[in-house]
Coordinates of C-alpha atoms in Angstrom, one line a residue:
Chain O
M173 CA 65.7 82.8 105.3
T174 CA 62.4 81.1 107.3
E175 CA 61.0 82.4 110.2
S176 CA 62.7 79.3 112.5
H177 CA 66.4 80.5 111.3
A178 CA 68.3 83.3 111.3
F179 CA 70.4 84.3 108.5
R180 CA 73.7 85.8 110.4
L181 CA 75.6 87.8 108.3
A182 CA 78.6 88.9 109.7
V183 CA 80.8 92.2 108.9
A184 CA 84.8 92.5 109.6
S185 CA 87.9 93.3 108.7
G186 CA 91.2 92.5 110.1
K187 CA 92.5 96.3 110.1
G188 CA 90.8 99.1 112.2
G189 CA 89.0 101.8 110.9
T190 CA 88.2 100.0 106.9
G191 CA 84.4 100.7 107.4
K192 CA 82.6 97.4 109.2
T193 CA 80.2 99.3 111.5
F194 CA 79.6 101.8 108.2
V195 CA 78.8 98.7 106.6
A196 CA 77.0 97.2 109.6
V197 CA 74.6 100.2 110.2
S198 CA 73.8 100.6 106.6
L199 CA 72.7 97.6 106.1
F200 CA 70.7 97.9 109.2
Y201 CA 68.7 101.1 108.0
I202 CA 68.3 99.5 104.4
L203 CA 66.7 96.2 106.1
Q204 CA 64.4 97.4 108.1
E205 CA 62.1 98.2 105.1
K206 CA 62.0 94.0 105.0
D207 CA 59.0 92.7 106.6
L208 CA 61.4 90.3 109.0
P209 CA 62.5 90.5 112.9
L210 CA 66.3 92.0 112.9
C211 CA 68.8 92.5 115.1
L212 CA 72.7 94.0 114.7
A213 CA 74.5 93.0 117.1
D214 CA 77.7 95.0 118.0
C215 CA 80.2 92.7 118.6
D216 CA 83.0 95.1 119.1
A217 CA 82.5 95.2 122.9
E218 CA 85.5 96.9 123.7
A219 CA 84.7 100.0 121.5
P220 CA 81.0 99.7 120.9
N221 CA 79.5 102.7 118.6
A222 CA 76.8 101.0 116.2
M223 CA 74.3 102.8 119.0
L224 CA 75.8 106.8 117.9
F225 CA 73.8 106.0 114.5
F226 CA 70.0 105.3 116.1
K227 CA 67.0 106.3 118.5
G228 CA 66.0 103.6 120.7
E229 CA 63.9 102.1 123.8
R230 CA 67.0 100.0 126.0
E231 CA 64.2 97.3 126.8
K232 CA 67.2 95.4 129.2
T233 CA 70.4 95.2 130.0
M234 CA 71.9 92.0 131.7
E235 CA 75.4 91.5 133.4
V236 CA 78.0 89.0 132.3
T237 CA 80.5 87.8 134.5
Q238 CA 82.7 85.1 135.7
S239 CA 83.9 83.0 138.6
I240 CA 86.8 83.7 140.1
P241 CA 88.6 81.1 142.6
L242 CA 88.9 82.7 146.4
I243 CA 91.4 81.4 148.0
D244 CA 91.2 81.2 152.5
E245 CA 94.6 81.1 153.0
E246 CA 93.7 80.0 156.9
K247 CA 92.4 76.9 155.1
C248 CA 95.5 76.4 152.2
T249 CA 98.1 74.5 153.4
F250 CA 100.2 75.2 150.2
C251 CA 100.0 71.4 149.0
G252 CA 100.3 73.6 145.3
R253 CA 97.1 71.1 143.7
C254 CA 95.2 74.2 142.3
H255 CA 98.3 75.5 140.6
E256 CA 99.5 71.8 138.8
V257 CA 96.0 71.6 137.6
C258 CA 95.8 75.2 136.1
T259 CA 96.3 75.3 132.4
Y260 CA 96.2 79.1 132.7
Q261 CA 98.9 79.5 135.3
A262 CA 96.4 81.4 137.0
I263 CA 97.3 81.0 140.5
F264 CA 100.6 81.6 141.6
I265 CA 102.1 79.9 144.6
L266 CA 105.5 79.7 147.0
P267 CA 105.3 77.3 149.4
A268 CA 108.1 77.7 151.2
M269 CA 107.1 81.4 151.9
K270 CA 102.8 80.9 152.3
V271 CA 101.9 82.7 149.6
I272 CA 99.2 82.0 147.4
R273 CA 97.4 84.4 144.7
V274 CA 95.3 84.0 142.2
M275 CA 96.0 86.3 138.9
E276 CA 92.6 87.3 138.4
E277 CA 92.9 88.6 134.6
I278 CA 94.2 85.5 133.7
C279 CA 92.2 82.6 135.0
H280 CA 89.4 81.4 132.0
D281 CA 86.8 80.6 135.0
C282 CA 87.1 76.9 134.1
G283 CA 86.6 75.5 137.3
A284 CA 89.6 73.0 137.7
C285 CA 91.1 74.7 141.4
Y286 CA 87.5 74.0 143.5
W287 CA 87.9 70.2 142.5
A288 CA 91.7 69.5 142.8
C289 CA 91.4 71.6 145.9
R290 CA 91.0 68.7 149.0
E291 CA 91.2 71.4 152.1
D292 CA 87.7 73.3 150.9
A293 CA 89.7 76.8 150.8
I294 CA 88.7 77.7 147.8
T295 CA 84.7 79.4 147.0
E296 CA 83.7 81.2 144.0
K297 CA 83.6 84.6 143.7
E298 CA 81.6 86.6 140.7
I299 CA 82.9 89.4 138.7
S300 CA 81.7 92.0 136.2
L301 CA 82.8 91.6 132.9
G302 CA 80.5 94.1 131.8
E303 CA 77.0 94.7 129.7
V304 CA 74.9 93.0 126.6
S305 CA 72.0 95.8 126.2
R306 CA 69.0 95.4 123.8
Y307 CA 67.6 98.3 122.4
R308 CA 64.3 98.6 120.3
I309 CA 65.0 101.2 117.5
A310 CA 61.2 100.2 115.5
G311 CA 58.7 97.1 115.4
E312 CA 61.1 94.3 115.7
A313 CA 64.2 95.9 114.9
F314 CA 67.2 95.8 117.3
I315 CA 70.5 96.4 118.3
V316 CA 72.0 94.3 120.8
E317 CA 75.4 95.5 121.9
S318 CA 77.8 94.2 123.9
R319 CA 80.2 96.5 126.3
T320 CA 83.1 95.0 128.3
R321 CA 84.1 97.1 131.7
A322 CA 87.3 98.6 131.1
G323 CA 90.4 96.7 132.0
V324 CA 88.8 92.8 131.6
Y325 CA 90.7 90.9 129.6
S326 CA 89.3 89.1 126.8
P327 CA 85.7 90.4 125.5
V328 CA 84.5 87.0 123.8
S329 CA 82.4 85.9 127.0
L330 CA 80.8 89.5 126.4
I331 CA 80.4 88.6 122.5
K332 CA 79.4 85.1 123.0
A333 CA 76.7 86.5 125.5
G334 CA 75.6 89.4 122.7
I335 CA 75.2 87.6 120.1
A336 CA 72.8 84.3 121.6
E337 CA 70.6 87.6 123.1
A338 CA 70.2 88.4 119.3
G339 CA 68.0 85.1 119.1
N340 CA 67.3 83.3 116.0
K341 CA 64.7 84.6 114.1
G342 CA 65.0 86.5 111.0
I343 CA 68.3 88.6 109.6
I344 CA 70.8 89.0 112.3
I345 CA 74.2 91.1 111.4
L346 CA 77.2 90.8 113.5
D347 CA 79.4 94.1 113.9
A348 CA 82.6 92.2 114.1
P349 CA 85.9 93.5 116.4
P350 CA 89.0 94.2 114.4
G351 CA 91.7 92.3 114.2
T352 CA 91.9 88.5 113.4
S353 CA 91.5 86.7 117.1
C354 CA 89.2 85.2 119.6
P355 CA 86.8 88.2 119.4
F356 CA 87.0 88.3 115.7
I357 CA 86.8 84.1 116.0
Q358 CA 84.1 83.9 118.5
T359 CA 82.2 86.8 115.9
V360 CA 82.0 85.3 112.6
A361 CA 81.6 81.5 113.8
P362 CA 78.0 81.6 114.1
A363 CA 77.9 83.2 110.8
D364 CA 76.5 82.5 107.4
Y365 CA 78.5 84.8 105.1
V366 CA 81.0 87.0 106.0
I367 CA 81.2 90.4 104.5
L368 CA 85.0 91.5 105.0
V369 CA 85.7 95.6 104.7
T370 CA 88.8 96.7 103.4
E371 CA 90.7 99.6 102.4
P372 CA 92.8 99.6 99.7
T373 CA 96.1 100.4 101.0
P374 CA 99.3 98.4 102.1
F375 CA 97.8 97.9 105.1
G376 CA 94.4 97.2 104.6
L377 CA 96.0 94.3 102.4
S378 CA 97.9 93.1 105.1
D379 CA 95.3 92.8 107.6
L380 CA 92.9 91.5 104.8
K381 CA 95.4 88.5 104.0
Q382 CA 95.2 87.5 107.8
S383 CA 91.0 87.9 107.5
A384 CA 90.8 85.5 104.2
E385 CA 93.5 83.0 105.8
T386 CA 91.1 82.7 108.5
L387 CA 88.4 82.2 107.3
R388 CA 89.3 80.2 105.0
S389 CA 90.6 77.8 108.1
L390 CA 87.1 78.5 109.2
Q391 CA 85.6 77.2 106.3
K392 CA 83.4 80.1 105.8
P393 CA 82.5 82.2 103.0
F394 CA 83.3 84.7 102.8
G395 CA 83.2 88.4 99.6
V396 CA 85.2 91.9 100.1
I397 CA 83.8 95.4 99.9
I398 CA 86.6 97.8 99.3
N399 CA 85.5 101.5 101.2
R400 CA 87.2 104.5 100.3
A401 CA 87.5 102.4 96.8
G402 CA 90.7 105.2 95.0
I403 CA 92.5 105.9 97.7
G404 CA 96.0 103.9 97.8
D405 CA 97.0 101.3 95.2
Q406 CA 95.4 98.5 92.4
G407 CA 97.1 95.7 96.0
V408 CA 94.2 94.7 97.2
Q409 CA 92.1 94.3 93.8
Q410 CA 94.9 92.5 92.5
Y411 CA 95.1 89.9 95.6
L412 CA 91.5 89.1 95.4
K413 CA 92.2 88.6 91.6
E414 CA 95.0 85.7 92.1
Q415 CA 93.0 84.4 95.2
A416 CA 89.7 84.1 93.6
I417 CA 87.7 86.0 96.5
P418 CA 85.0 87.2 95.2
L419 CA 85.1 91.6 95.2
L420 CA 81.1 92.3 96.3
L421 CA 81.4 96.1 96.5
E422 CA 83.0 99.3 95.7
I423 CA 82.0 102.2 98.1
P424 CA 84.3 105.5 96.5
F425 CA 85.8 107.5 98.6
D426 CA 83.6 110.5 99.7
P427 CA 84.1 113.0 101.6
A428 CA 80.8 114.4 102.2
L429 CA 79.9 111.2 102.6
A430 CA 82.4 111.1 105.4
V431 CA 81.6 113.9 106.9
A432 CA 77.9 113.4 107.5
Y433 CA 78.8 109.6 108.3
A434 CA 81.1 111.5 111.3
R435 CA 77.9 114.0 112.3
G436 CA 76.3 110.4 113.1
L437 CA 73.9 110.6 109.8
N438 CA 73.4 107.2 108.6
P439 CA 75.5 106.6 105.1
A440 CA 72.3 104.7 104.0
A441 CA 70.1 107.6 104.7
S442 CA 73.1 110.0 103.2
S443 CA 73.7 108.2 100.2
Q444 CA 70.7 106.6 98.3
A445 CA 73.1 104.9 95.7
L446 CA 74.7 103.2 98.6
G447 CA 71.8 102.2 100.4
E448 CA 70.8 100.5 96.8
A449 CA 73.7 99.0 96.3
L450 CA 74.1 97.3 99.3
S451 CA 70.3 96.6 99.5
D452 CA 71.7 94.7 95.7
L453 CA 74.3 93.1 97.8
F454 CA 72.4 91.9 100.3
N455 CA 69.8 90.3 98.0
K456 CA 72.3 88.5 96.4
I457 CA 74.3 87.1 99.3
V458 CA 70.9 85.6 100.4
A459 CA 69.6 84.0 97.5
A460 CA 73.3 82.0 97.3
Y461 CA 73.8 81.1 101.3
G462 CA 70.8 81.6 102.7
N463 CA 70.1 78.1 103.2
C464 CA 73.0 77.9 105.1
S465 CA 71.3 77.1 108.3
H466 CA 68.8 73.9 107.5
Q467 CA 71.6 72.0 106.1
R468 CA 74.4 71.9 108.7
Chain E
M291 CA 128.2 90.8 168.7
F292 CA 126.9 89.1 165.5
I293 CA 126.8 90.3 161.6
I294 CA 124.2 88.5 160.0
V295 CA 123.9 89.3 156.1
I296 CA 121.5 88.6 154.6
P297 CA 122.6 86.7 150.6
M298 CA 121.3 89.3 148.2
K299 CA 120.8 87.2 144.6
I300 CA 119.4 89.1 142.1
A301 CA 117.8 88.1 138.9
I302 CA 118.8 89.2 135.6
T303 CA 117.2 88.3 132.2
A304 CA 119.9 87.1 129.1
T305 CA 119.2 85.8 125.7
G306 CA 122.3 83.3 126.6
N307 CA 124.2 81.3 129.2
S308 CA 127.0 83.6 129.4
L309 CA 128.2 86.9 130.3
E310 CA 128.5 88.2 127.5
S311 CA 124.8 88.0 126.6
T312 CA 122.6 90.6 126.1
L313 CA 120.3 91.4 128.8
D314 CA 116.6 89.8 127.0
E315 CA 114.3 92.3 126.2
R316 CA 111.2 89.9 127.7
F317 CA 110.7 88.8 131.4
G318 CA 108.8 85.9 131.3
R319 CA 109.7 84.7 128.2
C320 CA 113.5 85.1 128.0
S321 CA 116.0 82.8 127.0
Y322 CA 117.7 82.7 130.5
F323 CA 117.7 83.5 133.5
V324 CA 120.6 84.5 135.7
I325 CA 120.8 84.3 139.3
Y326 CA 123.7 86.6 141.0
D327 CA 124.9 86.1 144.3
T328 CA 126.1 89.1 145.4
R329 CA 128.0 88.1 148.6
S330 CA 129.9 85.1 147.0
N331 CA 129.9 87.2 143.5
E332 CA 128.6 84.0 142.2
T333 CA 126.2 83.7 138.7
E334 CA 123.9 80.5 138.0
F335 CA 122.1 80.1 134.6
I336 CA 119.2 78.6 134.3
A337 CA 117.6 78.3 130.8
N338 CA 113.2 79.6 131.5
P339 CA 111.0 76.5 131.4
N340 CA 108.4 79.0 130.3
R341 CA 109.9 80.2 127.2
E342 CA 107.0 78.7 125.0
A343 CA 104.4 78.9 127.3
V344 CA 101.2 79.9 125.8
N345 CA 99.8 81.0 129.0
G346 CA 100.9 82.8 132.5
A347 CA 104.9 82.5 131.6
G348 CA 105.0 86.2 133.5
P349 CA 103.7 84.7 136.7
S350 CA 105.9 81.3 135.9
A351 CA 109.2 83.2 136.0
V352 CA 107.9 85.0 139.1
Q353 CA 107.8 82.0 140.8
L354 CA 110.7 80.2 139.9
I355 CA 112.5 83.6 140.9
A356 CA 110.9 83.8 144.0
S357 CA 111.2 80.7 145.4
R358 CA 115.1 80.9 144.8
G359 CA 115.1 83.8 147.5
V360 CA 115.7 86.5 144.8
G361 CA 115.1 90.1 146.1
K362 CA 115.6 92.1 142.9
I363 CA 115.4 91.8 138.9
V364 CA 116.8 93.3 136.3
A365 CA 115.0 93.2 133.2
M366 CA 114.2 96.0 130.1
H367 CA 111.1 95.3 130.8
F368 CA 108.4 94.6 133.2
G369 CA 104.3 93.1 132.1
S370 CA 101.6 94.8 133.3
K371 CA 100.3 92.0 135.1
I372 CA 103.5 90.9 137.3
I373 CA 104.6 94.6 138.4
D374 CA 101.9 94.1 141.3
L375 CA 103.0 91.0 142.2
L376 CA 106.2 91.5 142.4
E377 CA 105.4 94.6 144.2
S378 CA 103.3 92.7 146.9
L379 CA 106.8 90.0 147.2
H380 CA 108.5 92.9 148.1
I381 CA 111.0 92.2 144.9
Q382 CA 112.7 94.8 143.6
M383 CA 112.3 95.8 139.7
I384 CA 115.4 97.2 137.8
K385 CA 115.7 98.8 134.5
P386 CA 119.3 99.4 133.4
D387 CA 120.5 102.3 131.6
S388 CA 120.0 102.0 127.8
G389 CA 123.5 102.2 127.7
I390 CA 123.7 98.6 129.1
T391 CA 123.8 95.7 127.2
S392 CA 125.3 92.8 128.4
V393 CA 124.7 90.6 131.4
G394 CA 128.6 91.1 132.3
E395 CA 127.6 95.5 132.2
V396 CA 124.6 94.5 134.5
I397 CA 126.7 92.9 137.2
E398 CA 129.2 95.1 137.1
M399 CA 126.9 98.1 137.5
L400 CA 125.5 96.2 140.7
G401 CA 128.9 96.2 142.2
R402 CA 129.4 99.7 141.7
Q403 CA 126.4 100.5 144.3
H404 CA 127.0 97.9 146.6

């Protein structure tokens, strides 16, 4: 970790509601003590909530858009070339009935149809996918929030824009969306290390396995935090042992902490023990993986 | 005086290529489309080429069916992406009663309506 290279730490899980944001906002809270640029990128663009735990001034908001083909039916000869080149089947055409439609939510903005049209019948139309906002929390500590507009098919472009806005300096925490599909992969792809947060239940274990397999295929170093330890069963511990996956930390189930969290209090502010444990963990991770950026 | 009879074709999603086949739960990714002509009482089975498609199976299925002049579709479920498309093409969507499970039963049901 140096001034010119950011250390990116993604906090992810497979299952929703295991405590990704709980861990991410706690880390952000304790890392403000370090004298380094710090940014938390809330990549759960379909339901961003990290800002619920902080007060900050919004410095910037930018709209993220994509282009959609707009077909002039007067000029269109219904030749079908645009339909043929579309990998995503986003152009629906019935030449005999002179019907042509763009399926906007399927369009991936690849641009092939503009190139394919020989009649100059296709122009670009911009549609909004959502917003990326940057909040200054204190000094050089920022939160970047990606927020998808309701109804948008994929949050991937918003996540990409949010990670870019988080910059390339100091410590960057990436709060990942649940699941293991494209939004998850987009978030963990730039990370130097990934913390998977799980709960010791069969649900937690099932989704943890999927996340761990995905991270292995991406060749990302990762470890696991078990949240709400003490409930459920021993399945997760057993799996971690069998697979030789590091168990980074167990956060005991504590109703008082849950109540404080539900009221919008930062867990690391409510529990000094949690703050210290996460601080130690972060230092160990940086010591082991902090130079990854240079070696790549 | 002429009486113009508009041929009415109905598409049914099926898991196989016989009248005994059960209805396929999926529309865009069903195994077979059965095209039933209410006038001639004939049925045609078309293997769905988009069954394993990564993207846009629904719109491709609509394209296949609409290009054959189908006016009604019988399926268990219609995805949100194609409901608007079918409405704009004036193709009627029919969900059969839960008691009806086979293609033959659907055709029988349709026969009662005509």
